[in-house]
Coordinates of C-alpha atoms and ligand atoms in Angstrom, one line a residue:
X1 CA 25.3 7.0 21.0
X2 CA 24.2 10.0 23.0
X3 CA 23.6 13.5 21.9
X4 CA 26.2 16.2 22.0
X5 CA 24.9 17.3 25.5
X6 CA 25.4 13.7 26.8
X7 CA 21.7 12.9 27.1
X8 CA 20.3 9.8 25.4
X9 CA 18.8 10.6 22.0
X10 CA 15.4 9.3 22.7
X11 CA 14.8 11.9 25.4
X12 CA 14.5 14.7 23.0
X13 CA 14.4 13.3 19.5
X14 CA 12.2 14.2 16.6
X15 CA 10.9 10.8 15.3
X16 CA 9.3 10.4 11.9
X17 CA 6.8 7.6 11.3
X18 CA 7.0 5.9 8.0
X19 CA 4.0 3.8 7.0
X20 CA 5.7 1.7 4.3
X21 CA 2.6 1.0 2.2
X22 CA 2.1 4.7 1.6
X23 CA 5.5 6.4 1.7
X24 CA 7.0 5.7 -1.7
X25 CA 6.7 2.9 -4.2
X26 CA 10.0 1.8 -5.8
X27 CA 8.8 -1.2 -7.9
X28 CA 5.7 0.3 -9.5
X29 CA 3.0 -2.0 -8.0
X30 CA 1.2 0.9 -6.5
X31 CA 2.2 -0.1 -2.9
X32 CA 5.0 1.6 -1.0
X33 CA 8.1 -0.5 -0.3
X34 CA 11.7 -0.5 1.1
X35 CA 13.2 0.5 -2.3
X36 CA 10.9 3.6 -2.3
X37 CA 11.9 4.5 1.3
X38 CA 15.6 4.3 0.3
X39 CA 15.0 6.5 -2.7
X40 CA 13.4 9.2 -0.5
X41 CA 15.7 9.2 2.5
X42 CA 17.0 12.6 1.5
X43 CA 13.6 14.0 2.3
X44 CA 14.0 12.9 5.8
X45 CA 17.5 14.2 6.0
X46 CA 16.3 17.6 4.7
X47 CA 13.5 17.6 7.2
X48 CA 16.1 17.1 9.9
X49 CA 14.5 14.3 11.9
X50 CA 16.6 12.3 14.3
X51 CA 15.0 8.9 13.9
X52 CA 12.5 7.0 11.7
X53 CA 10.0 4.5 12.9
X54 CA 8.8 2.0 10.3
X55 CA 5.4 0.5 10.7
X56 CA 5.4 -3.3 10.1
X57 CA 6.9 -4.6 6.9
X58 CA 7.0 -8.3 7.8
X59 CA 5.4 -11.2 5.8
X60 CA 1.7 -10.9 6.4
X61 CA -1.6 -11.7 4.7
X62 CA -2.4 -8.0 5.4
X63 CA -5.7 -8.6 7.2
X64 CA -4.7 -5.5 9.3
X65 CA -2.2 -3.9 6.9
X66 CA 0.7 -5.9 8.3
X67 CA -0.2 -5.7 12.0
X68 CA -1.0 -9.4 11.5
X69 CA 2.6 -10.8 11.3
X70 CA 3.3 -14.2 9.9
X71 CA 7.1 -14.0 10.4
X72 CA 8.8 -11.5 12.7
X73 CA 12.3 -12.0 11.2
X74 CA 11.7 -11.4 7.5
X75 CA 10.2 -8.8 5.1
X76 CA 7.1 -9.3 3.0
X77 CA 7.9 -9.5 -0.7
X78 CA 5.5 -6.7 -1.4
X79 CA 7.9 -4.5 0.6
X80 CA 11.2 -6.0 -0.4
X81 CA 13.8 -8.2 1.3
X82 CA 15.8 -8.4 4.5
X83 CA 19.1 -7.4 2.8
X84 CA 17.3 -4.3 1.4
X85 CA 16.2 -3.4 5.0
X86 CA 19.7 -3.9 6.2
X87 CA 20.9 -1.5 3.5
X88 CA 18.2 1.0 4.5
X89 CA 19.3 0.9 8.2
X90 CA 22.9 1.5 7.1
X91 CA 21.9 4.3 4.7
X92 CA 19.8 6.0 7.4
X93 CA 22.6 5.8 9.8
X94 CA 25.0 7.3 7.3
X95 CA 22.7 10.3 7.2
X96 CA 22.6 10.5 11.0
X97 CA 19.1 9.1 11.2
X98 CA 18.3 6.4 13.8
X99 CA 15.9 3.6 13.0
X100 CA 13.0 2.0 14.9
X101 CA 11.1 -1.1 14.0
X102 CA 7.6 -2.0 15.0
X103 CA 7.2 -5.3 16.9
X104 CA 3.7 -6.7 17.4
X105 CA 3.8 -9.0 20.4
X106 CA 0.1 -9.2 21.5
X107 CA -1.0 -11.2 18.5
X108 CA 0.3 -12.7 15.3
X109 CA -1.3 -13.6 12.0
X110 CA -3.5 -16.7 11.6
X111 CA -0.9 -17.6 8.9
X112 CA 1.9 -17.7 11.5
X113 CA 3.3 -21.3 11.7
X114 CA 2.6 -21.5 15.4
X115 CA -1.1 -20.8 14.9
X116 CA -1.3 -23.1 11.9
X117 CA 0.3 -25.9 14.0
X118 CA -2.2 -25.1 16.8
X119 CA -5.1 -25.5 14.5
X120 CA -3.8 -28.6 12.8
X121 CA -2.9 -30.2 16.2
X122 CA -6.6 -30.3 17.2
X123 CA -8.0 -30.1 20.8
X124 CA -5.4 -30.6 23.5
X125 CA -2.5 -30.1 21.2
X126 CA 0.4 -28.4 23.1
X127 CA 0.8 -25.8 20.3
X128 CA -2.6 -24.5 21.4
X129 CA -1.2 -23.4 24.8
X130 CA 0.7 -20.7 22.9
X131 CA -2.6 -19.0 22.2
X132 CA -6.0 -18.8 24.0
X133 CA -8.0 -21.8 22.9
X134 CA -11.1 -22.5 25.1
X135 CA -14.2 -24.6 24.8
X136 CA -17.4 -22.6 24.2
X137 CA -20.1 -22.1 26.8
X138 CA -23.4 -23.8 26.7
X139 CA -24.3 -27.5 26.2
X140 CA -23.0 -27.5 22.6
X141 CA -20.1 -25.2 23.3
X142 CA -21.6 -22.8 20.7
X143 CA -21.4 -19.7 22.9
X144 CA -18.3 -17.7 23.1
X145 CA -16.1 -18.3 26.2
X146 CA -16.5 -14.6 27.3
X147 CA -18.4 -11.6 26.1
X148 CA -15.3 -9.4 25.9
X149 CA -15.5 -6.6 23.4
X150 CA -12.5 -6.2 21.2
X151 CA -10.3 -3.3 20.4
X152 CA -11.9 -2.8 17.0
X153 CA -15.3 -3.3 18.5
X154 CA -17.2 -6.6 18.1
X155 CA -16.5 -10.2 19.1
X156 CA -13.2 -11.5 20.4
X157 CA -13.6 -15.2 19.9
X158 CA -13.8 -17.3 16.8
X159 CA -14.8 -21.0 16.7
X160 CA -12.5 -23.5 15.1
X161 CA -13.3 -26.6 13.2
X162 CA -11.7 -29.8 14.3
X163 CA -9.5 -31.8 11.9
X164 CA -12.5 -34.2 11.7
X165 CA -14.8 -31.5 10.6
X166 CA -16.8 -31.1 13.9
X167 CA -17.1 -27.7 15.6
X168 CA -14.2 -27.2 17.9
X169 CA -12.8 -24.8 20.5
X170 CA -12.7 -21.1 20.2
X171 CA -9.7 -18.9 20.1
X172 CA -9.2 -15.3 21.4
X173 CA -8.5 -12.3 19.2
X174 CA -8.7 -8.8 20.6
X175 CA -8.5 -7.5 17.1
X176 CA -9.6 -9.3 13.9
X177 CA -10.2 -13.0 13.7
X178 CA -7.0 -13.1 11.6
X179 CA -5.0 -11.9 14.6
X180 CA -4.9 -14.6 17.3
X181 CA -3.7 -13.4 20.7
X182 CA -0.5 -15.0 22.1
X183 CA -0.6 -16.5 25.6
X184 CA 2.1 -14.5 27.4
X185 CA 1.9 -16.9 30.4
X186 CA 3.8 -19.4 28.2
X187 CA 7.6 -19.3 28.5
X188 CA 8.0 -20.1 24.7
X189 CA 6.1 -16.9 23.8
X190 CA 8.4 -14.9 26.1
X191 CA 11.6 -16.5 24.8
X192 CA 10.4 -16.0 21.2
X193 CA 10.0 -12.3 21.5
X194 CA 13.2 -11.8 23.4
X195 CA 14.9 -13.5 20.4
X196 CA 12.9 -11.2 18.0
X197 CA 14.2 -8.2 19.9
X198 CA 17.8 -9.4 19.6
X199 CA 17.3 -10.2 15.9
X200 CA 16.5 -6.5 15.2
X201 CA 19.0 -5.1 17.7
X202 CA 21.6 -7.3 16.0
X203 CA 20.7 -5.6 12.7
X204 CA 21.6 -2.3 14.3
X205 CA 18.2 -0.8 14.9
X206 CA 18.1 1.9 17.6
X207 CA 14.7 1.3 18.9
X208 CA 11.6 -0.9 19.0
X209 CA 8.0 0.4 18.9
X210 CA 5.8 -2.0 20.8
X211 CA 2.4 -2.5 19.4
X212 CA -0.6 -2.7 21.8
X213 CA 1.9 -2.8 24.7
X214 CA -0.7 -2.8 27.4
X215 CA -2.7 -5.8 26.2
X216 CA -0.3 -8.7 26.3
X217 CA -1.2 -10.3 29.7
X218 CA -4.7 -11.6 30.2
X219 CA -6.5 -12.7 33.4
X220 CA -6.4 -16.5 32.7
X221 CA -9.6 -17.1 34.7
X222 CA -11.4 -15.2 31.8
X223 CA -13.7 -13.1 33.9
X224 CA -16.2 -10.8 32.3
X225 CA -15.3 -7.1 32.3
X226 CA -16.7 -5.3 35.4
X227 CA -16.3 -1.7 36.2
X228 CA -15.2 -2.4 39.8
X229 CA -12.6 -5.0 38.9
X230 CA -9.2 -4.9 37.1
X231 CA -9.8 -5.1 33.4
X232 CA -9.3 -8.7 32.2
X233 CA -6.9 -7.8 29.3
X234 CA -6.0 -4.1 29.6
X235 CA -3.1 -3.1 31.7
X236 CA -2.8 -6.2 33.8
X237 CA 0.0 -5.8 36.4
X238 CA 1.9 -8.9 35.0
X239 CA 2.8 -7.0 31.8
X240 CA 5.5 -5.0 33.6
X241 CA 7.7 -8.1 34.1
X242 CA 7.8 -8.6 30.4
X243 CA 9.1 -5.0 29.9
X244 CA 11.7 -5.4 32.6
X245 CA 13.2 -8.3 30.8
X246 CA 13.0 -6.4 27.5
X247 CA 14.8 -3.5 29.1
X248 CA 17.6 -5.8 30.2
X249 CA 18.0 -6.9 26.6
X250 CA 18.0 -3.3 25.3
X251 CA 20.5 -2.3 27.9
X252 CA 22.8 -5.2 27.0
X253 CA 23.5 -3.6 23.6
X254 CA 25.9 -0.7 22.9
X255 CA 24.5 2.7 22.2
X256 CA 21.1 3.8 23.6
X257 CA 18.6 1.3 22.3
X258 CA 15.0 2.5 23.1
X259 CA 11.8 0.7 23.7
X260 CA 8.7 2.8 22.9
X261 CA 5.3 1.6 23.9
X262 CA 2.0 2.1 22.3
X263 CA 0.0 2.4 25.5
X264 CA -3.5 3.8 25.3
X265 CA -4.2 4.5 29.0
X266 CA -6.5 7.3 30.3
X267 CA -5.0 6.9 33.8
X268 CA -1.8 8.9 33.7
X269 CA -0.4 7.2 36.8
X270 CA -0.9 3.8 35.4
X271 CA 0.6 5.0 32.1
X272 CA 3.7 6.2 33.9
X273 CA 4.2 2.7 35.4
X274 CA 5.3 1.6 31.9
X275 CA 8.1 4.2 32.0
X276 CA 9.7 3.2 35.3
X277 CA 13.5 3.3 35.0
X278 CA 13.7 -0.5 34.4
X279 CA 10.9 -0.7 31.9
X280 CA 10.1 1.2 28.6
X281 CA 12.0 4.3 27.7
X282 CA 9.1 6.2 26.2
X283 CA 5.4 5.8 25.2
X284 CA 3.1 7.6 22.9
X285 CA 1.1 10.5 24.4
X286 CA -2.4 9.8 23.2
X287 CA -3.8 12.1 25.9
X288 CA -2.3 15.0 24.0
X289 CA -3.2 13.6 20.6
X290 CA -6.9 13.4 21.6
X291 CA -7.0 16.7 23.3
X292 CA -9.3 19.5 22.0
X293 CA -7.8 22.6 20.5
X294 CA -8.6 24.6 23.6
X295 CA -6.0 26.4 25.8
X296 CA -7.3 25.1 29.2
X297 CA -7.6 21.5 28.0
X298 CA -4.2 21.6 26.3
X299 CA -2.6 23.1 29.4
X300 CA -4.2 20.4 31.6
X301 CA -3.0 17.7 29.2
X302 CA 0.6 19.1 29.1
X303 CA 0.8 19.6 32.9
X304 CA -0.7 16.1 33.5
X305 CA 1.7 14.6 31.1
X306 CA 4.7 16.3 32.6
X307 CA 3.9 15.5 36.2
X308 CA 3.2 11.9 35.4
X309 CA 6.5 11.5 33.6
X310 CA 8.4 13.4 36.3
X311 CA 7.3 10.7 38.8
X312 CA 9.4 8.1 36.9
X313 CA 12.0 10.4 35.3
X314 CA 10.9 9.6 31.8
X315 CA 10.7 12.0 28.9
X316 CA 7.3 13.0 27.6
X317 CA 6.3 12.5 24.0
X318 CA 4.2 14.7 21.8
X319 CA 2.1 13.2 19.1
X320 CA -0.5 14.8 16.9
X321 CA -1.3 12.1 14.3
X322 CA -0.5 8.5 13.3
X323 CA -1.7 5.8 11.0
X324 CA -4.7 5.0 13.3
X325 CA -6.3 8.4 13.8
X326 CA -8.0 11.2 11.8
X327 CA -5.3 13.5 10.5
X328 CA -5.1 16.6 12.7
X329 CA -5.5 19.2 9.9
X330 CA -9.0 17.7 9.6
X331 CA -9.7 17.3 13.3
X332 CA -8.7 20.8 14.1
X333 CA -11.0 22.2 11.4
X334 CA -14.1 20.8 13.1
X335 CA -16.4 22.1 15.8
X336 CA -15.3 19.2 18.1
X337 CA -11.5 19.0 17.8
X338 CA -11.0 16.1 20.1
X339 CA -10.2 12.6 18.8
X340 CA -11.7 9.3 20.0
X341 CA -12.2 6.1 18.2
X342 CA -15.7 5.9 19.6
X343 CA -16.8 9.1 17.9
X344 CA -14.8 8.7 14.6
X345 CA -17.2 9.5 11.8
X346 CA -17.0 11.0 8.3
X347 CA -19.0 13.7 6.7
X348 CA -18.6 16.1 9.7
X349 CA -18.4 19.7 8.5
X350 CA -14.7 20.6 8.3
X351 CA -12.9 23.9 7.6
X352 CA -9.6 22.8 6.2
X353 CA -8.1 26.3 6.2
X354 CA -8.8 26.7 9.9
X355 CA -7.5 23.2 10.5
X356 CA -4.3 23.9 8.6
X357 CA -3.7 27.2 10.5
X358 CA -4.2 25.3 13.8
X359 CA -2.0 22.4 12.6
X360 CA 0.8 24.9 11.9
X361 CA 0.5 26.4 15.4
X362 CA 0.3 22.8 16.9
X363 CA 3.6 22.0 15.1
X364 CA 5.4 24.8 16.9
X365 CA 3.7 23.9 20.1
X366 CA 4.6 20.2 20.0
X367 CA 8.1 20.8 18.9
X368 CA 8.7 23.3 21.7
X369 CA 7.4 21.1 24.5
X370 CA 9.9 19.1 26.7
X371 CA 10.6 15.6 25.5
X372 CA 10.5 13.8 22.1
X373 CA 8.2 14.8 19.2
X374 CA 6.6 12.5 16.6
X375 CA 5.8 13.4 13.0
X376 CA 3.5 11.1 11.1
X377 CA 4.4 11.0 7.4
X378 CA 2.4 13.6 5.4
X379 CA 1.9 15.8 8.5
X380 CA 4.9 17.8 7.3
X381 CA 3.0 18.3 4.0
X382 CA -0.2 19.4 5.7
X383 CA -2.2 16.4 4.4
X384 CA -5.8 16.1 5.5
X385 CA -7.9 13.0 6.1
X386 CA -9.2 11.7 2.8
X387 CA -12.9 11.0 3.5
X388 CA -14.3 10.2 0.1
X389 CA -12.5 6.9 -0.6
X390 CA -14.9 4.8 -2.5
X391 CA -16.4 2.0 -0.4
X392 CA -15.1 -0.7 -2.8
X393 CA -11.5 0.5 -2.3
X394 CA -11.5 0.6 1.5
X395 CA -9.2 -1.9 3.1
X396 CA -9.1 -1.2 6.8
X397 CA -11.0 -4.0 8.7
X398 CA -12.5 -1.4 11.1
X399 CA -14.8 -0.3 8.3
X400 CA -16.5 -3.7 7.8
X401 CA -16.2 -4.8 11.5
X402 CA -18.1 -1.7 12.6
X403 CA -20.9 -2.4 10.1
X404 CA -19.6 0.5 8.0
X405 CA -20.3 3.0 10.8
X406 CA -16.6 3.7 11.6
X407 CA -15.0 4.9 8.3
X408 CA -11.8 3.1 9.3
X409 CA -8.3 4.4 9.0
X410 CA -7.7 4.4 5.3
X411 CA -8.2 8.1 5.1
X412 CA -4.9 8.9 7.0
X413 CA -3.0 6.2 5.0
X414 CA -3.3 7.6 1.5
X415 CA 0.0 7.5 -0.4
X416 CA 2.2 10.6 -0.1
X417 CA 2.4 13.2 -2.9
X418 CA 6.0 13.9 -3.9
X419 CA 6.1 15.6 -7.3
X420 CA 4.1 16.6 -10.4
X421 CA 0.5 17.8 -11.0
X422 CA -1.5 14.6 -11.1
X423 CA -1.7 11.3 -9.3
X424 CA 0.4 9.3 -8.4
X425 CA 2.4 12.5 -7.7
X426 CA 5.7 10.7 -7.9
X427 CA 4.6 8.1 -5.3
X428 CA 5.2 5.4 -8.0
X429 CA 7.5 5.4 -11.0
X430 CA 6.1 6.2 -14.4
X431 CA 3.8 3.6 -15.9
X432 CA 3.1 2.0 -12.5
X433 CA -0.2 0.5 -11.2
X434 CA -2.5 3.0 -9.5
X435 CA -1.7 3.8 -5.9
X436 CA -3.4 1.3 -3.5
X437 CA -5.6 4.1 -2.3
X438 CA -6.6 7.1 -4.5
X439 CA -5.0 10.5 -3.9
X440 CA -7.1 13.7 -4.1
X441 CA -6.4 15.7 -7.2
X442 CA -5.7 18.9 -5.1
X443 CA -2.7 17.3 -3.5
X444 CA -0.8 18.7 -6.4
X445 CA -0.4 21.8 -4.2
X446 CA 0.9 19.7 -1.3
X447 CA 3.6 17.7 -3.0
X448 CA 7.2 17.9 -1.5
X449 CA 8.2 19.6 -4.8
X450 CA 5.4 22.2 -4.7
X451 CA 6.2 23.1 -1.1
X452 CA 10.0 23.2 -1.3
X453 CA 11.2 26.7 -1.3
X454 CA 7.8 28.2 -0.6
X455 CA 8.3 30.0 2.7
X456 CA 4.6 29.8 3.6
X457 CA 4.4 26.1 3.1
X458 CA 3.8 23.5 5.8
X459 CA 6.9 21.7 4.7
X460 CA 9.2 24.7 5.1
X461 CA 7.6 25.5 8.5
X462 CA 8.5 21.9 9.7
X463 CA 12.0 22.2 8.2
X464 CA 12.6 25.5 9.8
X465 CA 11.2 24.4 13.2
X466 CA 13.2 21.2 13.3
X467 CA 16.4 23.1 12.3
X468 CA 15.7 25.8 15.0
X469 CA 15.0 23.1 17.6
X470 CA 18.3 21.5 16.9
X471 CA 20.1 24.8 17.2
X472 CA 18.3 25.8 20.4
X473 CA 19.9 24.0 23.4
X474 CA 16.8 24.6 25.6
X475 CA 14.5 22.6 23.3
X476 CA 14.0 18.9 23.4
X477 CA 14.5 17.3 26.8
X478 CA 14.3 19.6 29.8
X479 CA 12.0 21.8 31.8
X480 CA 9.1 24.1 31.0
X481 CA 7.8 27.1 33.0
X482 CA 4.5 28.7 32.3
X483 CA 4.4 32.4 31.8
X484 CA 1.5 34.7 32.6
X485 CA -0.8 35.0 29.5
X486 CA -4.3 36.1 28.7
X487 CA -7.1 33.6 28.7
X488 CA -7.0 31.2 25.8
X489 CA -3.2 31.6 25.3
X490 CA -0.4 29.2 26.2
X491 CA 2.9 30.9 27.0
X492 CA 5.9 29.1 28.3
X493 CA 9.6 29.4 28.6
X494 CA 12.1 26.6 28.1
X495 CA 15.0 28.4 29.7
X496 CA 17.9 30.0 28.0
X497 CA 15.7 32.9 26.9
X498 CA 13.5 30.7 24.7
X499 CA 9.7 31.2 24.8
X500 CA 6.7 29.8 22.9
X501 CA 3.4 31.5 22.7
X502 CA 0.3 29.9 21.2
X503 CA -2.9 31.8 20.7
X504 CA -5.9 29.5 20.9
X505 CA -8.3 32.3 21.6
X506 CA -10.3 34.0 18.9
X507 CA -8.7 37.4 19.3
X508 CA -5.2 38.7 18.6
X509 CA -2.9 39.3 21.5
X510 CA 0.2 41.4 21.9
X511 CA 3.6 39.7 21.4
X512 CA 6.1 40.7 24.1
X513 CA 8.4 43.4 22.7
X514 CA 11.5 42.1 24.4
X515 CA 12.0 39.0 22.3
X516 CA 13.5 38.3 19.0
X517 CA 11.3 36.3 16.6
X518 CA 12.6 32.9 15.8
X519 CA 9.6 31.5 13.9
X520 CA 5.9 32.2 13.5
X521 CA 3.3 29.7 12.3
X522 CA 1.5 32.3 10.3
X523 CA 1.5 36.0 9.4
X524 CA 1.7 38.4 12.3
X525 CA -0.4 41.5 12.5
X526 CA 1.7 44.6 13.5
X527 CA 3.2 43.1 16.7
X528 CA 0.0 41.1 17.4
X529 CA -0.3 37.3 17.5
X530 CA -3.5 36.4 15.6
X531 CA -5.9 33.7 16.6
X532 CA -4.7 30.1 16.0
X533 CA -1.1 31.2 15.6
X534 CA 2.1 30.4 17.5
X535 CA 5.5 32.0 17.8
X536 CA 8.9 31.1 19.1
X537 CA 10.9 33.9 20.7
X538 CA 14.4 34.1 21.8
X539 CA 15.8 36.7 24.2
X540 CA 17.0 39.7 22.2
X541 CA 20.8 39.9 22.3
X542 CA 20.7 43.2 24.3
X543 CA 17.2 43.1 25.6
X544 CA 16.1 42.0 29.1
X545 CA 14.3 38.7 29.0
X546 CA 11.9 37.9 31.8
X547 CA 12.2 34.2 31.2
Ligands
GLC1 C1 -2.1 -0.9 17.0 C2 -1.7 -0.4 15.6 C3 -2.9 -0.6 14.7 C4 -3.2 -2.0 14.7 C5 -3.4 -2.6 16.1 C6 -3.5 -4.1 16.1 O1 -3.0 -0.2 17.6 O2 -1.2 0.9 15.7 O3 -2.6 -0.1 13.5 O4 -4.4 -2.2 13.9 O5 -2.4 -2.3 17.0 O6 -2.2 -4.6 15.8

């Protein structure tokens, strides 16, 4: 299935991320589920997105909200059943919406049968070779095999107890202790995941989002991390062979099946290696996500992104938020607008009105840039990070693992508001249990219902922008040319007379008089583009257009 212009869909799609726990609750237990998603598919159709990516919904003890998978081929009862998911895929397709599932290959849950067999088998059991079991250091083996620091901070090894009750070997987990890392040097691990890909492609999904895609391969000699040496578990060269074999599988299916990697990689050249023509189709652009709301920094990020992708002929992606990061309405309302896990804190002074204005401009920016754009659920409603979740209700392991320094990721995972004036805002049916995380009372103004038909709402801005993007052949995949612009302003043409201007300075600037206004992210001021505002322009039918 390619688009009307013959290019594969994933090169220019708008892809919406559904975080199933928090999207819509069909059965009234306060937790989102597949029935809820099916009942709200019309929202996605009205928004006009091309595809939906579903965060994990597999059987899981939920130590990391489902990113700890116990069975890659089934659905957790809290979310529903496999036949329901099959129906969802068909119903999405019937609305012209493609589907993407999340596969977590770096680690599984400690409840996965393979890990349970490895524990039960004791030292030397062949099942242990599927993971990283090692004796500890020191005479009693009571020191961790390495001092590696994990992706959530903290220790990466946990000591096991032998079947006879004595202290045993340690196993590696780059995330929580409930997420043991697979040993990707083992052919059974490779064969298993190739089969998991086929399982989902056989069910008609159009793409796979690959969790922690740069971490799978480890240096088996287990060296300590040294600045002058290749990192022992990040971006090891051997990872590329895995994705070459996955690409062959994806290419073996009819239609354009896409592999989309979660690759956190500051080095853009190394990032682009994942997108070589025989590897992944696309990867999330975290460079752009983390970038400050600053014209020079944004331009550098956009240029760096485009040139790195051009090296390998891959389309760029533009991401503002996801289920792991502070929502950008909040980020952009702070003095320091950048995102990094290392600096994530709560209680930082935030101007939500400013953040919202910038988020509106950022929506027009990201939807105008060449490539695919991602929308994280609730971003189209202008939701902000919920920072006052009571400690006792917090669920993200990052919170406790960081010694309650990092607030964790619950604040961007609060259930969506759909209708009505009070919680649960239509998230759950009447009479249901309270939502799994509390919703702020003032989200009554941000429900889908409250925003629908309000021309000034974030939701109508997203709907209009996605509609205009579909109608504008120059948008999506393609080229960008920068136009001359005052300091603090991003101005570019996408060809075909289409231009985007974003004012990141603090003073208004004139809007070129020769364009017809397609869309503005906020009120304009007598032909001027105010601060933190963006416009899309099209060549006026009879005017001269310099682009
Ligand atoms: C990815 C996911 C994140 C999860 C982690 C471990 O970064 O996006 O939510 O906690 O992998 O699976």
